[in-house]
Amino acid sequence: MRIVVQRVSHAQVCVEGNEVGRIGHGLLVLIGIEDADRQTDADALAEKLVKLRIFDDERGVMNLSLLDTHGEMLVVSQFTLMASTRKGNRPSYIRASRPEFAIPLYEYFCQRCTELLARPVATGQFGADMQVSLCNDGPVTILLDTHTDL
């Protein structure tokens, strides 16, 4: 499981011109899922994510977490995170899980984040053509992968 985490001042996701998710200050999380991923991967990422100290404290040092700041979270599925570009110029998405496998794990991850934050997370619409707008705060962008980082 791979996620791109962006600290944002605000973010939103639209499908066919309709807003399906919006947050203020917090984290935009793009998530890619592969067949090797399990609920334990989702658990580990959710735990790491809500405790990741990437928000500034009163001294301007990144020392606070989403839990500390009571920030919001927007989770958007993005199969292209699993792209392989090793061969040729056209990315291969063979590592990305099919929807029948990925959707339950995506929903589990969102539910786990909701439980850990004790408030709902906003989401995109799995498998839809989405337009994501954000204002990256910092900018702060971090990549986490359960098969290499945790």
mmCIF file of N, CA and C in Angstrom, residues 4 6 8 10-23 27-31 74-78 80 106 122-125 128-136:
data_model
loop_
_atom_site.group_PDB
_atom_site.id
_atom_site.type_symbol
_atom_site.label_atom_id
_atom_site.label_comp_id
_atom_site.label_asym_id
_atom_site.label_seq_id
_atom_site.Cartn_x
_atom_site.Cartn_y
_atom_site.Cartn_z
ATOM 1 N N VAL A 4 0.519 9.008 -0.751
ATOM 2 C CA VAL A 4 1.154 10.310 -0.839
ATOM 3 C C VAL A 4 0.362 11.209 0.100
ATOM 4 N N GLN A 6 -0.145 14.971 1.664
ATOM 5 C CA GLN A 6 0.130 16.385 1.451
ATOM 6 C C GLN A 6 -0.539 17.188 2.555
ATOM 7 N N VAL A 8 -2.202 20.334 3.700
ATOM 8 C CA VAL A 8 -2.937 21.318 2.912
ATOM 9 C C VAL A 8 -3.629 22.345 3.808
ATOM 10 N N HIS A 10 -6.369 23.653 2.404
ATOM 11 C CA HIS A 10 -7.698 23.192 2.004
ATOM 12 C C HIS A 10 -7.558 22.279 0.795
ATOM 13 N N ALA A 11 -8.557 21.426 0.597
ATOM 14 C CA ALA A 11 -8.577 20.522 -0.561
ATOM 15 C C ALA A 11 -10.013 20.110 -0.835
ATOM 16 N N GLN A 12 -10.281 19.786 -2.091
ATOM 17 C CA GLN A 12 -11.599 19.280 -2.460
ATOM 18 C C GLN A 12 -11.461 18.327 -3.627
ATOM 19 N N VAL A 13 -12.453 17.465 -3.764
ATOM 20 C CA VAL A 13 -12.492 16.528 -4.883
ATOM 21 C C VAL A 13 -13.895 16.572 -5.485
ATOM 22 N N CYS A 14 -13.926 16.638 -6.819
ATOM 23 C CA CYS A 14 -15.193 16.704 -7.549
ATOM 24 C C CYS A 14 -15.274 15.551 -8.541
ATOM 25 N N VAL A 15 -16.496 15.094 -8.786
ATOM 26 C CA VAL A 15 -16.784 14.078 -9.795
ATOM 27 C C VAL A 15 -17.903 14.638 -10.670
ATOM 28 N N GLU A 16 -17.635 14.722 -11.960
ATOM 29 C CA GLU A 16 -18.610 15.258 -12.913
ATOM 30 C C GLU A 16 -19.139 16.626 -12.477
ATOM 31 N N GLY A 17 -18.243 17.464 -11.981
ATOM 32 C CA GLY A 17 -18.602 18.814 -11.577
ATOM 33 C C GLY A 17 -19.253 18.939 -10.212
ATOM 34 N N ASN A 18 -19.484 17.818 -9.539
ATOM 35 C CA ASN A 18 -20.108 17.831 -8.211
ATOM 36 C C ASN A 18 -19.076 17.543 -7.136
ATOM 37 N N GLU A 19 -19.035 18.384 -6.129
ATOM 38 C CA GLU A 19 -18.116 18.177 -5.020
ATOM 39 C C GLU A 19 -18.549 16.961 -4.205
ATOM 40 N N VAL A 20 -17.610 16.029 -3.994
ATOM 41 C CA VAL A 20 -17.908 14.832 -3.198
ATOM 42 C C VAL A 20 -17.139 14.817 -1.881
ATOM 43 N N GLY A 21 -16.110 15.655 -1.761
ATOM 44 C CA GLY A 21 -15.339 15.735 -0.528
ATOM 45 C C GLY A 21 -14.603 17.055 -0.429
ATOM 46 N N ARG A 22 -14.532 17.595 0.781
ATOM 47 C CA ARG A 22 -13.843 18.874 1.008
ATOM 48 C C ARG A 22 -13.314 18.895 2.441
ATOM 49 N N ILE A 23 -12.116 19.470 2.584
ATOM 50 C CA ILE A 23 -11.561 19.698 3.924
ATOM 51 C C ILE A 23 -10.922 21.068 3.986
ATOM 52 N N LEU A 27 -4.830 17.007 6.002
ATOM 53 C CA LEU A 27 -4.050 16.144 5.116
ATOM 54 C C LEU A 27 -4.887 15.645 3.953
ATOM 55 N N LEU A 28 -4.334 15.790 2.752
ATOM 56 C CA LEU A 28 -4.868 15.123 1.568
ATOM 57 C C LEU A 28 -4.045 13.857 1.407
ATOM 58 N N VAL A 29 -4.728 12.716 1.346
ATOM 59 C CA VAL A 29 -4.062 11.416 1.263
ATOM 60 C C VAL A 29 -4.474 10.735 -0.031
ATOM 61 N N LEU A 30 -3.505 10.510 -0.918
ATOM 62 C CA LEU A 30 -3.735 9.748 -2.137
ATOM 63 C C LEU A 30 -3.270 8.326 -1.855
ATOM 64 N N ILE A 31 -4.107 7.325 -2.168
ATOM 65 C CA ILE A 31 -3.797 5.956 -1.785
ATOM 66 C C ILE A 31 -3.850 5.010 -2.987
ATOM 67 N N LEU A 74 -8.724 14.109 3.892
ATOM 68 C CA LEU A 74 -9.408 13.748 2.658
ATOM 69 C C LEU A 74 -8.625 12.608 2.029
ATOM 70 N N VAL A 75 -9.280 11.464 1.817
ATOM 71 C CA VAL A 75 -8.630 10.280 1.254
ATOM 72 C C VAL A 75 -9.174 10.045 -0.151
ATOM 73 N N VAL A 76 -8.262 9.958 -1.129
ATOM 74 C CA VAL A 76 -8.625 9.784 -2.533
ATOM 75 C C VAL A 76 -7.880 8.585 -3.101
ATOM 76 N N SER A 77 -8.612 7.639 -3.666
ATOM 77 C CA SER A 77 -7.973 6.474 -4.290
ATOM 78 C C SER A 77 -7.264 6.910 -5.567
ATOM 79 N N GLN A 78 -6.087 6.326 -5.806
ATOM 80 C CA GLN A 78 -5.321 6.684 -6.994
ATOM 81 C C GLN A 78 -4.467 5.503 -7.433
ATOM 82 N N THR A 80 -2.856 5.033 -10.024
ATOM 83 C CA THR A 80 -1.628 5.371 -10.740
ATOM 84 C C THR A 80 -0.412 5.451 -9.816
ATOM 85 N N TYR A 106 -9.693 -0.109 0.691
ATOM 86 C CA TYR A 106 -9.793 1.352 0.713
ATOM 87 C C TYR A 106 -10.822 1.798 1.758
ATOM 88 N N ALA A 122 -13.146 12.778 4.929
ATOM 89 C CA ALA A 122 -13.773 13.004 3.626
ATOM 90 C C ALA A 122 -13.118 12.059 2.625
ATOM 91 N N THR A 123 -13.858 11.690 1.592
ATOM 92 C CA THR A 123 -13.307 10.772 0.593
ATOM 93 C C THR A 123 -13.681 11.231 -0.809
ATOM 94 N N GLY A 124 -12.947 10.677 -1.746
ATOM 95 C CA GLY A 124 -13.311 10.808 -3.146
ATOM 96 C C GLY A 124 -14.288 9.696 -3.480
ATOM 97 N N GLN A 125 -14.424 9.385 -4.763
ATOM 98 C CA GLN A 125 -15.297 8.303 -5.214
ATOM 99 C C GLN A 125 -14.433 7.284 -5.938
ATOM 100 N N ALA A 128 -13.759 6.663 -9.940
ATOM 101 C CA ALA A 128 -14.324 7.746 -10.746
ATOM 102 C C ALA A 128 -13.212 8.609 -11.328
ATOM 103 N N ASP A 129 -13.555 9.342 -12.373
ATOM 104 C CA ASP A 129 -12.668 10.365 -12.908
ATOM 105 C C ASP A 129 -12.839 11.581 -12.015
ATOM 106 N N MET A 130 -11.852 11.848 -11.176
ATOM 107 C CA MET A 130 -11.968 12.895 -10.157
ATOM 108 C C MET A 130 -11.059 14.069 -10.484
ATOM 109 N N GLN A 131 -11.499 15.242 -10.069
ATOM 110 C CA GLN A 131 -10.683 16.438 -10.139
ATOM 111 C C GLN A 131 -10.397 16.852 -8.698
ATOM 112 N N VAL A 132 -9.107 16.874 -8.362
ATOM 113 C CA VAL A 132 -8.684 17.195 -7.004
ATOM 114 C C VAL A 132 -8.021 18.567 -7.019
ATOM 115 N N SER A 133 -8.508 19.441 -6.148
ATOM 116 C CA SER A 133 -7.932 20.776 -5.994
ATOM 117 C C SER A 133 -7.379 20.888 -4.580
ATOM 118 N N LEU A 134 -6.215 21.512 -4.456
ATOM 119 C CA LEU A 134 -5.622 21.636 -3.131
ATOM 120 C C LEU A 134 -4.686 22.823 -3.075
ATOM 121 N N CYS A 135 -4.440 23.257 -1.876
ATOM 122 C CA CYS A 135 -3.391 24.239 -1.616
ATOM 123 C C CYS A 135 -2.415 23.565 -0.665
ATOM 124 N N ASN A 136 -1.279 23.106 -1.217
ATOM 125 C CA ASN A 136 -0.266 22.420 -0.431
ATOM 126 C C ASN A 136 0.376 23.435 0.500
#
